[in-house]
Amino acid sequence: MRVSLGPTLILLTLGMGCFPGRPEFSPVVGGPVGGVGHYLGLGVGDFDGDGNLDIAAGSTVPGGISVWVSDGAGGWRRWGSPTALGEVHGLAVGDIDHDGLDDIVASTWGTMEGEGIWVWLSCGDRTWRAGEKPTDFGRYEDITLADVNLDGNLDIVAANATSEDEGGVQVWLGDGKGRWTTQAGPCYAGTFRDVLVTDFDGDGNPDIAASGWVGVRVWSGDGKGGWTSGVLVGEGRYGRMTAADFDGDGLPDIAVTNYLKGIRVWLGDRGGRWREGRWPTKEGNFWDVASQDLDGDGSPDLLASSLEGEGIRFWLNDGGGGWKEVKGKFPSHGTYHSLVLSDLNEDGRMDLAVVSYEEGVKVWLIFGPGGRRTISEDTVRATASRESHKRKSEGNKVYTEVSGKPEYLVGPGDVLEIISWEGATESISTARVRDDGTISYGFLEDIEVEGLTTRLVDSLLTERLKEFVQSPRIDVSVKEYHSKKVLLLGATRMGGRGPGVYVLKGKTTVLDILMEAGGPASDADLRNVRITRKGRSFRVNLYDAIFKGDMSQNVVLDAGDKIVIPKVPETRRGVYVFGEVKKPGLYSFSEDMDLLTAISEAGGYTDEAVLKSVVVFRGDPSRPRAVTVNLDRLIRKGDLAQNVRLRRGDIVFVPRTFVGDVSKFLSKIRAVPDFFGAFIYPLDTYIRARTLHLFGG
């Protein structure tokens, strides 16, 4: 191994050095938040309903929860705090009771009456109402809020660190009123430290990842509060986690702190398999890790809080899961615990909130090159004698945010309507923005307006007209939009505008354009919509945006974007039933379809069927998975566990011979050329013939 280490290091250095040029960003220490003591838990939400994100932090010494509300401009003030007994280890924020105000869930240790999980519902007036506690027992570390059973209500998912025998991962289903109906956790043993909820396998259902002294495990959810047996992703002792698409394949991956051994990364695929990715670092002891795209290149980067006095360390992602540490952006000294990345000052960029071991809550506001810049009326007046005037957008090339509202940015090809008044007489004229971004109006020639809002164009023209007119009065609006365009391709509904070029008239999301086109076609694959921007493509899941309310998937479009709505591949549009059934073929899929229903729709099984060895094929055709099911036990003994829930694209095969070893069966089937691509052939005959040949039946 040592012989090849030199070249390996050279290649690694070259690979890690090939980072594309990136815009600089500047973390700036925000206004003081507060807090004295030892803090572990941290959460961000709107507790007072003013539209600004506030901060809640839980301490172990002296204990309890502290709350600070934001003024929207980087300032913070102490607010009414809920009463909680014991040491607060985990803290989660979300609107549990659907009143428009975010609430707090906290896991506490300490006195017996203080243990378990507390729920506090915000009243919006500096007071809190105690909600129903899901449990009075146990010592839980991190917790999270997520809708695991897709009923529209937030549920509690908690990492239990009580003991090896009384630990596990517990889930309490919420009723939307602050009460908890049932416990539906996937695991009841092992010491766990952190939990994440996201769709790891791309099936549209929330899954759970948990880390702790028993390694990292992932359970696949069925969208109804049920879980498959956990997959052991990695062994060892692990702490906090974060999930993001580190390698750009469209699926979430996991980064987790490894006790005394840095930060480890695992990359997932659609088959529920995991492989080890590159480690940002193999040294150091960290408490928390967080991921967001901080440099604007489209790839999530990593932040980690050091428990060894090294402050907050930061790594850039090269877009393929490679890492490069960047120093000087965040403090290099101090001990920190929880990290939260969120847009705290509503400028469209992620900011950082952290809790320190002794210094309470700190905030870094993250700005682009040169910090945040705006153009005021004074700026317009100061540049009135200049022939050009440009504004840097804080949104994108299409719009900017002004006082929290999006305003369109004028560009070449747009037609402006300018209304002027002389006394009570109104005069209307138009001006087309030329290719060089300028217009002419009245006595004014070659006024550069590209990149300005109509409000700033109004101010600029008014100031310039004062050279010729006393107290000019004008009003500027966009009459025709031409400068900002996107291209929509793919599966849209017949009867609408359909695929083509669409003009953006302001802040526009991908769903806005899809609805303008007439909506998705019935065979549209909404889970895999592709957007290409500046030569880089990424995937968005519009199914989650439409049916689960995940608006993070409903991305805002930029000028020049290309949106492709693919069709669901024919092999995934239904469920195939073949083998010893009376009417083999493709059958329409419904969300509640199970194995028995599919076989019934295929006319039932034949007399030659071996019901103890029914096989369900699932997954990527190039790497299929197979599950054997004992249908005989279902029919004769009522064993409902054998009546597996099917997914779109599954292949159900009822054999004529006994399949004793499903792994062997699958390996042989994989060896058959074009087995899963044989749908143009009468597949039933094909499968029967090949299986009889393989197993001598």
XYZ file of C-alpha atoms in Angstrom:
697
model
C 0.000 0.000 0.000
C 2.817 2.446 0.830
C 4.293 2.022 -2.644
C 1.185 3.485 -4.295
C 0.650 6.215 -1.711
C 2.737 8.827 -3.515
C 0.899 8.737 -6.861
C -2.394 8.492 -5.018
C -1.629 11.641 -3.092
C -0.629 13.404 -6.296
C -3.898 12.439 -7.991
C -5.891 13.390 -4.921
C -4.179 16.751 -4.741
C -4.885 17.409 -8.390
C -8.507 16.362 -8.010
C -9.059 18.474 -4.930
C -7.375 21.413 -6.591
C -9.668 21.412 -9.605
C -12.321 23.609 -8.087
C -14.036 25.933 -10.552
C -13.933 29.673 -10.013
C -16.473 30.668 -7.399
C -17.934 33.960 -6.237
C -16.491 35.076 -2.926
C -18.757 35.327 0.073
C -18.208 37.175 3.314
C -19.492 35.923 6.683
C -20.033 38.940 8.941
C -20.671 38.635 12.667
C -24.270 39.698 13.233
C -25.683 41.654 16.122
C -25.295 40.037 19.544
C -27.979 37.505 20.338
C -27.247 36.588 23.938
C -27.201 33.768 26.415
C -24.746 32.778 29.099
C -24.269 29.124 29.874
C -23.627 25.795 28.230
C -25.890 25.345 25.196
C -26.436 22.207 23.100
C -29.802 22.556 21.306
C -30.622 25.183 18.676
C -33.628 25.911 16.470
C -34.847 28.664 14.130
C -38.486 29.621 13.461
C -41.027 32.442 13.486
C -42.407 32.389 17.036
C -44.142 35.807 17.081
C -45.669 35.733 13.594
C -43.937 38.856 12.257
C -42.356 37.059 9.296
C -38.812 37.211 10.694
C -36.899 34.129 11.801
C -36.279 33.919 15.541
C -33.891 31.734 17.551
C -34.462 29.242 20.377
C -31.605 27.602 22.272
C -31.554 24.920 24.952
C -28.914 24.824 27.679
C -27.601 22.139 29.980
C -26.305 24.707 32.496
C -28.346 26.316 33.986
C -30.923 24.382 31.923
C -34.098 25.413 30.141
C -34.897 27.139 26.849
C -34.118 30.739 25.853
C -35.814 32.570 22.976
C -34.713 35.653 21.028
C -36.868 37.328 18.366
C -35.454 39.097 15.320
C -36.195 42.620 14.119
C -35.498 41.521 10.527
C -32.386 43.685 10.253
C -29.877 41.620 12.210
C -30.951 42.707 15.696
C -32.268 40.451 18.448
C -34.173 40.884 21.713
C -35.031 38.472 24.486
C -38.555 37.094 24.337
C -40.759 35.082 26.633
C -39.250 31.633 27.149
C -41.066 28.368 27.840
C -40.434 26.647 31.136
C -38.619 23.342 30.836
C -37.086 21.267 33.596
C -33.713 19.598 33.274
C -30.887 19.811 30.769
C -31.981 20.452 27.193
C -30.028 18.241 24.764
C -32.124 18.338 21.591
C -34.429 21.015 20.201
C -36.697 21.119 17.137
C -38.929 23.874 15.760
C -42.090 23.687 13.636
C -45.774 24.647 13.485
C -47.293 21.674 15.298
C -50.863 22.998 15.739
C -51.307 24.794 12.370
C -51.826 28.260 13.883
C -49.148 29.966 11.776
C -46.717 30.208 14.704
C -43.729 27.941 15.130
C -43.595 25.787 18.272
C -40.768 24.097 20.188
C -40.111 20.450 21.009
C -37.235 19.724 23.394
C -35.605 16.601 24.797
C -34.455 16.994 28.395
C -32.286 15.146 30.892
C -31.860 15.586 34.630
C -34.535 15.171 37.278
C -37.101 12.425 36.829
C -39.926 14.940 36.361
C -37.836 16.734 33.762
C -36.901 13.776 31.585
C -38.534 12.837 28.313
C -39.741 15.180 25.581
C -41.493 18.513 26.176
C -43.764 20.336 23.735
C -44.339 24.094 23.915
C -46.907 25.842 21.677
C -46.337 29.536 20.955
C -49.218 31.911 21.667
C -47.527 34.740 19.742
C -47.654 37.165 22.687
C -44.451 36.204 24.525
C -46.239 33.332 26.258
C -46.217 29.583 25.686
C -48.765 26.857 26.223
C -47.596 23.418 27.300
C -48.552 20.774 24.777
C -48.985 17.097 25.406
C -45.712 15.330 26.223
C -45.250 12.238 24.038
C -43.183 10.598 26.790
C -42.116 11.264 30.374
C -39.287 8.753 30.309
C -35.957 8.344 28.592
C -32.961 10.434 27.782
C -33.155 11.607 24.193
C -30.402 13.397 22.313
C -31.310 15.074 19.047
C -34.898 15.249 17.798
C -36.522 16.426 14.593
C -40.007 17.296 13.332
C -41.220 15.819 10.040
C -44.422 14.506 8.468
C -43.440 10.831 8.276
C -46.938 9.460 7.538
C -47.857 12.160 4.993
C -51.053 13.255 6.748
C -50.117 16.948 6.775
C -49.194 17.007 10.484
C -45.730 17.198 11.980
C -44.507 14.124 13.847
C -41.662 13.768 16.362
C -38.636 11.606 15.545
C -36.162 11.197 18.414
C -32.769 9.551 19.013
C -32.900 7.634 22.293
C -29.614 7.542 24.223
C -30.980 6.094 27.479
C -29.063 2.807 27.258
C -28.196 0.007 24.886
C -31.303 -1.951 25.940
C -33.698 1.011 26.297
C -32.646 3.155 23.373
C -33.474 3.121 19.685
C -35.318 5.581 17.473
C -38.844 6.542 18.456
C -41.525 8.210 16.356
C -44.716 9.827 17.679
C -47.409 10.669 15.133
C -49.032 14.091 15.567
C -52.706 14.954 15.110
C -52.137 18.609 14.157
C -53.458 19.867 17.504
C -50.442 19.298 19.712
C -51.361 15.738 20.654
C -49.633 12.461 19.765
C -51.707 9.524 18.633
C -49.306 6.591 18.545
C -45.667 5.558 18.758
C -44.374 4.174 15.462
C -40.609 4.005 15.874
C -38.463 1.663 13.785
C -36.037 0.625 16.544
C -36.084 0.080 20.328
C -32.473 -0.780 21.165
C -29.082 0.859 20.799
C -27.700 4.215 21.902
C -28.467 6.853 19.249
C -27.346 10.489 19.092
C -28.978 12.012 16.021
C -31.820 11.480 13.546
C -32.578 12.765 10.055
C -35.752 12.443 7.993
C -35.594 12.672 4.202
C -36.364 10.579 1.111
C -33.078 8.712 0.679
C -34.215 6.127 -1.900
C -36.288 8.391 -4.138
C -39.607 6.557 -3.691
C -41.451 9.640 -2.446
C -41.738 8.451 1.162
C -39.807 9.917 4.114
C -37.023 7.685 5.426
C -35.074 7.851 8.699
C -31.318 7.896 9.245
C -29.960 7.601 12.770
C -26.423 7.707 14.159
C -24.898 6.803 17.484
C -22.690 4.351 19.286
C -24.211 1.564 17.161
C -23.143 3.077 13.842
C -25.304 4.730 11.197
C -28.560 3.072 10.127
C -31.234 3.932 7.564
C -34.857 2.769 7.613
C -37.053 3.120 4.512
C -40.532 4.466 5.182
C -43.792 3.416 3.550
C -45.398 6.865 3.917
C -47.837 5.554 6.527
C -45.612 5.349 9.577
C -44.172 1.911 8.808
C -40.523 1.045 8.294
C -38.391 -1.639 6.706
C -35.596 -3.248 8.703
C -32.711 -0.838 9.124
C -29.719 -0.937 6.792
C -26.384 -0.630 8.579
C -24.578 2.055 6.605
C -21.440 2.144 8.726
C -20.106 0.759 11.986
C -18.441 2.815 14.697
C -19.262 5.663 17.084
C -20.950 8.615 15.457
C -22.547 11.917 16.461
C -24.577 14.477 14.541
C -25.457 14.153 10.852
C -26.562 16.173 7.870
C -28.046 15.059 4.544
C -27.496 16.619 1.110
C -26.715 15.577 -2.464
C -22.931 15.742 -2.229
C -22.106 13.842 -5.443
C -24.716 15.443 -7.717
C -26.706 12.284 -8.498
C -30.033 13.718 -7.326
C -30.260 11.644 -4.115
C -29.441 12.684 -0.539
C -26.160 11.498 0.960
C -25.020 11.526 4.590
C -22.178 13.343 6.346
C -21.698 12.431 10.007
C -19.236 13.278 12.741
C -17.079 10.278 13.655
C -15.991 10.139 17.292
C -12.351 11.380 17.397
C -11.940 10.528 13.688
C -13.238 13.532 11.774
C -16.223 13.527 9.429
C -17.337 10.561 7.335
C -19.460 10.634 4.170
C -21.671 7.929 2.665
C -23.233 8.212 -0.792
C -26.612 6.563 -1.424
C -28.313 5.241 -4.541
C -31.866 4.407 -5.573
C -31.433 0.778 -4.607
C -30.978 1.671 -0.956
C -27.280 0.864 -1.117
C -24.497 2.987 0.338
C -20.848 3.435 -0.499
C -18.213 5.409 1.285
C -17.421 8.832 -0.125
C -14.442 11.087 0.417
C -13.938 12.297 3.968
C -13.543 16.065 4.463
C -11.192 15.188 7.341
C -10.154 12.022 9.159
C -8.978 13.834 12.270
C -10.639 15.841 15.013
C -13.645 15.628 17.284
C -16.768 17.493 16.182
C -20.214 17.947 17.681
C -22.378 19.000 14.729
C -22.151 19.186 10.951
C -24.350 21.230 8.584
C -24.611 21.446 4.799
C -25.708 24.181 2.408
C -24.467 25.719 -0.837
C -22.680 28.738 0.607
C -20.597 29.794 -2.407
C -23.409 29.654 -4.965
C -21.977 26.958 -7.240
C -24.936 24.586 -6.851
C -23.174 22.009 -4.642
C -23.697 21.694 -0.874
C -20.695 22.609 1.276
C -19.962 21.533 4.863
C -19.550 23.293 8.208
C -18.558 21.484 11.408
C -18.351 22.662 15.033
C -15.182 21.653 16.838
C -15.106 20.207 20.355
C -11.338 20.675 20.499
C -11.198 24.458 20.491
C -10.734 24.757 16.700
C -13.841 26.870 16.136
C -15.957 26.223 13.037
C -14.302 24.440 10.124
C -15.500 24.846 6.553
C -15.119 22.701 3.396
C -16.113 23.509 -0.189
C -17.626 20.770 -2.372
C -16.234 20.335 -5.906
C -19.634 19.149 -7.193
C -18.714 15.471 -7.208
C -18.199 14.772 -3.536
C -14.622 16.076 -3.229
C -13.681 18.540 -0.488
C -11.328 21.458 0.012
C -10.988 23.149 3.374
C -11.217 26.938 3.372
C -9.903 28.899 6.316
C -10.475 32.459 7.440
C -14.232 32.579 6.844
C -15.327 31.465 10.313
C -13.641 31.527 13.746
C -10.678 29.183 14.142
C -10.852 29.112 17.934
C -13.529 28.185 20.431
C -15.794 25.265 21.250
C -19.176 25.092 19.546
C -22.124 22.725 19.489
C -25.253 22.922 17.290
C -25.183 24.639 13.881
C -28.211 25.916 11.946
C -28.039 27.385 8.435
C -31.007 29.603 7.572
C -31.753 32.957 5.905
C -31.914 35.031 9.092
C -31.972 38.480 7.463
C -34.079 37.558 4.416
C -31.520 38.558 1.807
C -31.764 35.270 -0.094
C -28.566 33.779 1.348
C -28.020 31.213 4.064
C -26.736 32.625 7.364
C -25.212 30.710 10.264
C -26.463 30.473 13.835
C -24.420 28.501 16.382
C -24.375 27.870 20.113
C -21.131 28.150 21.993
C -20.076 26.201 25.048
C -19.867 29.371 27.154
C -20.712 32.360 24.929
C -24.350 31.584 24.172
C -25.781 32.111 20.671
C -23.769 33.638 17.844
C -24.812 34.603 14.320
C -22.836 35.108 11.117
C -24.651 36.883 8.275
C -23.300 35.667 4.941
C -23.084 38.135 2.054
C -21.834 37.964 -1.495
C -18.916 39.898 -2.974
C -18.473 43.125 -1.025
C -21.415 42.396 1.235
C -25.016 43.302 0.588
C -25.517 46.284 -1.710
C -28.644 48.284 -2.415
C -29.400 51.367 -4.481
C -31.269 54.133 -2.718
C -32.765 57.303 -4.148
C -29.612 59.138 -3.015
C -27.593 56.722 -5.162
C -29.783 57.577 -8.162
C -29.289 61.309 -7.602
C -25.543 60.900 -7.141
C -25.288 59.126 -10.499
C -27.823 61.269 -12.373
C -25.109 62.878 -14.506
C -23.631 59.527 -15.473
C -24.607 57.768 -18.694
C -24.870 54.359 -17.093
C -26.424 53.083 -13.955
C -26.498 49.454 -12.877
C -27.792 47.647 -9.843
C -26.579 44.315 -8.512
C -29.541 41.996 -8.058
C -30.039 40.225 -4.759
C -32.443 37.749 -6.345
C -31.160 36.643 -9.744
C -31.051 38.046 -13.274
C -34.856 38.290 -13.347
C -35.808 40.054 -10.118
C -34.555 41.594 -6.906
C -36.043 41.843 -3.437
C -37.074 45.345 -2.336
C -38.523 45.605 1.177
C -39.274 41.910 1.024
C -41.132 42.091 -2.298
C -39.797 40.884 -5.656
C -39.379 43.518 -8.376
C -38.598 42.813 -12.030
C -35.241 43.885 -13.478
C -35.479 45.586 -16.854
C -33.450 44.125 -19.725
C -32.817 44.413 -23.480
C -35.942 43.888 -25.594
C -38.400 44.951 -22.887
C -40.825 47.733 -23.770
C -41.376 50.365 -21.086
C -44.523 52.430 -20.828
C -43.839 55.934 -19.533
C -46.748 58.105 -18.415
C -46.029 61.800 -17.832
C -48.308 64.507 -16.503
C -48.399 68.162 -17.307
C -50.964 69.500 -14.908
C -53.948 67.178 -15.305
C -52.984 66.214 -18.861
C -51.659 62.693 -19.277
C -49.197 61.723 -21.985
C -48.302 58.083 -22.708
C -45.244 56.956 -24.636
C -43.193 53.782 -24.954
C -39.494 53.076 -25.067
C -37.896 49.810 -26.121
C -34.764 48.833 -24.250
C -32.029 48.515 -26.848
C -29.531 45.665 -27.039
C -26.985 47.752 -25.156
C -29.457 48.209 -22.277
C -30.285 51.873 -22.978
C -33.397 53.870 -23.843
C -34.117 57.352 -25.112
C -36.972 59.451 -23.777
C -37.831 63.004 -24.705
C -34.710 65.153 -24.415
C -32.784 62.291 -22.849
C -30.585 60.018 -24.948
C -28.910 56.685 -24.221
C -30.017 56.310 -20.619
C -28.790 52.915 -19.324
C -31.623 51.081 -17.563
C -30.585 47.434 -17.819
C -30.617 45.788 -14.392
C -32.852 48.429 -12.790
C -36.338 48.035 -11.379
C -39.054 50.241 -12.863
C -39.076 52.206 -9.614
C -35.401 53.063 -10.075
C -35.921 53.821 -13.781
C -38.683 56.222 -12.692
C -36.352 57.913 -10.187
C -33.491 58.129 -12.671
C -35.622 59.670 -15.438
C -37.267 62.078 -12.994
C -33.875 63.320 -11.834
C -32.565 63.741 -15.380
C -35.742 65.517 -16.557
C -35.236 68.220 -13.944
C -32.633 69.668 -16.316
C -35.454 70.509 -18.733
C -38.753 70.387 -16.805
C -39.677 71.920 -13.479
C -41.074 69.267 -11.089
C -41.471 66.446 -13.640
C -44.088 63.771 -12.855
C -43.763 60.385 -14.551
C -44.733 56.773 -13.958
C -42.785 53.858 -15.483
C -44.017 50.286 -15.974
C -43.156 47.325 -18.208
C -45.602 47.039 -21.081
C -43.980 44.080 -22.851
C -41.602 41.494 -21.372
C -38.991 40.075 -23.716
C -35.574 39.985 -22.039
C -35.855 37.053 -19.608
C -36.757 33.673 -21.082
C -36.723 29.987 -20.139
C -37.192 26.871 -22.252
C -39.700 24.204 -21.172
C -39.518 20.741 -22.715
C -41.137 17.412 -22.071
C -44.375 15.930 -20.805
C -46.980 18.661 -20.435
C -50.741 18.292 -20.714
C -52.377 18.318 -24.141
C -54.528 21.373 -24.719
C -52.257 23.819 -22.915
C -49.473 25.898 -24.393
C -47.162 22.937 -24.029
C -43.400 22.923 -24.502
C -41.706 26.053 -25.729
C -40.089 29.334 -24.748
C -41.672 31.212 -21.855
C -41.050 34.799 -20.824
C -40.388 35.551 -17.151
C -42.165 38.600 -15.776
C -40.736 38.518 -12.272
C -40.006 36.002 -9.570
C -41.231 32.764 -11.159
C -41.011 29.187 -9.928
C -40.864 25.999 -11.961
C -44.458 25.181 -10.917
C -45.592 28.593 -12.165
C -44.210 27.818 -15.621
C -45.605 24.287 -15.588
C -49.093 25.581 -14.784
C -48.777 28.234 -17.486
C -47.967 25.426 -19.925
C -51.191 23.611 -19.002
C -49.914 21.333 -16.248
C -48.050 18.029 -16.332
C -49.059 15.174 -18.599
C -50.519 12.068 -16.996
C -47.278 10.184 -17.626
C -44.961 12.977 -16.445
C -42.204 11.909 -14.065
C -42.547 14.758 -11.578
C -39.974 13.250 -9.218
C -37.157 13.715 -11.730
C -37.635 17.129 -13.321
C -34.306 18.411 -14.642
C -33.239 22.044 -14.698
C -30.115 23.127 -16.570
C -28.587 26.428 -15.498
C -25.272 27.852 -16.698
C -24.238 24.463 -18.058
C -24.993 22.607 -14.826
C -28.025 20.336 -14.374
C -29.824 19.453 -11.178
C -32.959 17.517 -10.261
C -36.084 18.794 -8.496
C -38.910 16.687 -7.112
C -42.142 18.459 -8.089
C -44.137 15.518 -6.750
C -42.980 16.446 -3.242
C -43.691 20.111 -3.926
C -47.266 19.430 -5.103
C -48.354 16.609 -2.832
C -46.156 17.045 0.265
C -45.776 20.797 0.418
C -41.971 20.683 0.123
C -41.495 24.108 -1.435
C -37.711 23.710 -1.399
C -38.241 21.649 -4.569
C -40.225 24.429 -6.264
C -37.126 26.367 -7.248
C -37.147 29.936 -8.526
C -36.186 30.130 -12.195
C -33.458 32.284 -13.680
C -33.150 33.674 -17.183
C -31.784 31.068 -19.575
C -32.918 28.039 -17.566
C -33.966 24.893 -19.425
C -36.634 22.741 -17.739
C -37.211 19.169 -18.868
C -40.270 17.247 -17.634
C -39.456 13.598 -18.455
C -41.974 10.847 -18.977
C -42.175 7.933 -16.609
C -40.368 5.075 -18.393
C -42.783 2.467 -19.676
C -41.212 -0.115 -17.405
C -42.215 2.024 -14.402
C -45.758 2.979 -15.395
C -47.403 -0.098 -13.998
C -46.806 -3.483 -12.391
C -45.862 -6.524 -14.458
C -47.282 -9.930 -13.475
C -45.825 -12.980 -15.204
C -45.237 -16.673 -14.758
C -47.947 -19.042 -13.582
C -50.896 -16.623 -13.748
C -53.855 -16.823 -16.084
C -53.524 -13.380 -17.699
C -49.874 -12.276 -17.557
C -49.070 -8.723 -18.577
C -48.793 -5.087 -17.501
C -51.389 -3.740 -15.049
C -52.122 -0.181 -14.015
C -50.503 0.836 -10.753
C -52.376 2.362 -7.831
C -50.776 3.708 -4.661
C -52.426 1.027 -2.490
C -51.632 -1.955 -4.759
C -50.317 -5.057 -3.004
C -49.141 -8.465 -4.215
C -52.477 -10.253 -3.872
C -54.295 -7.489 -5.756
C -51.829 -7.666 -8.640
C -52.113 -11.451 -8.962
C -55.912 -11.208 -8.772
C -55.947 -8.664 -11.601
C -53.851 -11.127 -13.610
C -56.664 -13.694 -13.289
C -55.174 -15.586 -10.352
C -52.505 -18.273 -10.313
C -52.496 -21.545 -12.286
C -52.455 -25.091 -10.932
C -48.708 -25.353 -11.653
C -47.796 -22.318 -9.550
C -45.413 -22.772 -6.623
C -46.931 -20.231 -4.244
C -44.180 -20.561 -1.662
C -41.642 -18.976 -3.997
C -43.286 -15.942 -5.591
C -40.583 -13.411 -6.506
C -40.937 -9.603 -6.686
C -38.259 -7.825 -8.755
C -37.614 -4.191 -7.891
C -35.103 -1.460 -8.607
C -32.786 -0.426 -11.390
C -33.027 -2.921 -14.263
C -29.236 -3.044 -14.402
C -29.059 -3.866 -10.671
C -32.417 -5.409 -9.760
C -33.317 -6.604 -6.297
C -35.473 -9.644 -5.680
C -37.700 -10.477 -2.720
C -39.228 -13.920 -2.270
C -42.729 -14.124 -0.835
C -44.604 -17.128 0.566
C -48.030 -16.562 -0.931
C -49.177 -19.932 0.392
C -48.877 -18.673 3.977
C -50.904 -15.615 3.054
C -53.737 -17.640 1.517
C -53.832 -20.564 3.947
C -52.824 -18.925 7.234
C -53.694 -15.274 6.732
C -50.083 -14.086 7.166
C -50.556 -10.491 5.989
C -46.822 -9.845 6.220
C -46.478 -11.825 2.978
C -48.823 -9.470 1.126
C -46.080 -6.984 0.279
C -46.881 -3.473 -0.899
C -45.895 -3.016 -4.536
C -44.221 -0.067 -6.184
C -44.603 1.296 -9.668
C -42.398 -0.712 -12.041
C -42.282 -3.874 -9.916
C -42.211 -7.248 -11.675
C -44.138 -10.070 -9.997
C -43.071 -13.560 -11.080
C -45.044 -16.652 -10.027
C -42.706 -19.634 -10.707
C -43.384 -23.229 -11.619
C -40.351 -24.490 -9.664
C -39.252 -23.827 -6.102
C -36.867 -20.879 -5.665
C -34.819 -21.914 -2.649
C -32.100 -19.276 -2.782
C -33.330 -15.915 -4.026
C -29.766 -14.530 -4.236
C -28.767 -17.416 -6.489
C -31.953 -16.982 -8.496
C -31.277 -13.267 -8.975
C -27.640 -13.795 -9.911
C -28.680 -16.271 -12.592
C -31.393 -13.994 -13.903
C -28.890 -11.123 -14.086
C -26.670 -13.342 -16.219
C -29.462 -13.763 -18.783
C -28.767 -11.245 -21.580
C -31.308 -8.415 -21.676
C -33.633 -10.061 -19.143
C -35.142 -6.827 -17.900
C -35.073 -5.235 -21.301
C -37.069 -7.990 -22.969
C -40.477 -6.325 -22.844
C -40.695 -6.189 -26.621
C -40.563 -9.994 -26.489
C -43.536 -11.891 -25.008
C -42.015 -11.602 -21.548
C -44.126 -14.266 -19.889
C -42.889 -16.912 -22.291
C -39.391 -15.565 -22.040
C -39.261 -15.730 -18.228
C -40.805 -19.199 -18.096
C -38.394 -20.591 -20.658
C -35.283 -19.040 -19.135
C -36.220 -20.013 -15.572
C -37.034 -23.594 -16.544
C -33.696 -23.758 -18.301
C -31.776 -22.288 -15.387
C -33.289 -24.451 -12.686
C -34.157 -27.589 -14.626
C -37.845 -27.408 -13.683
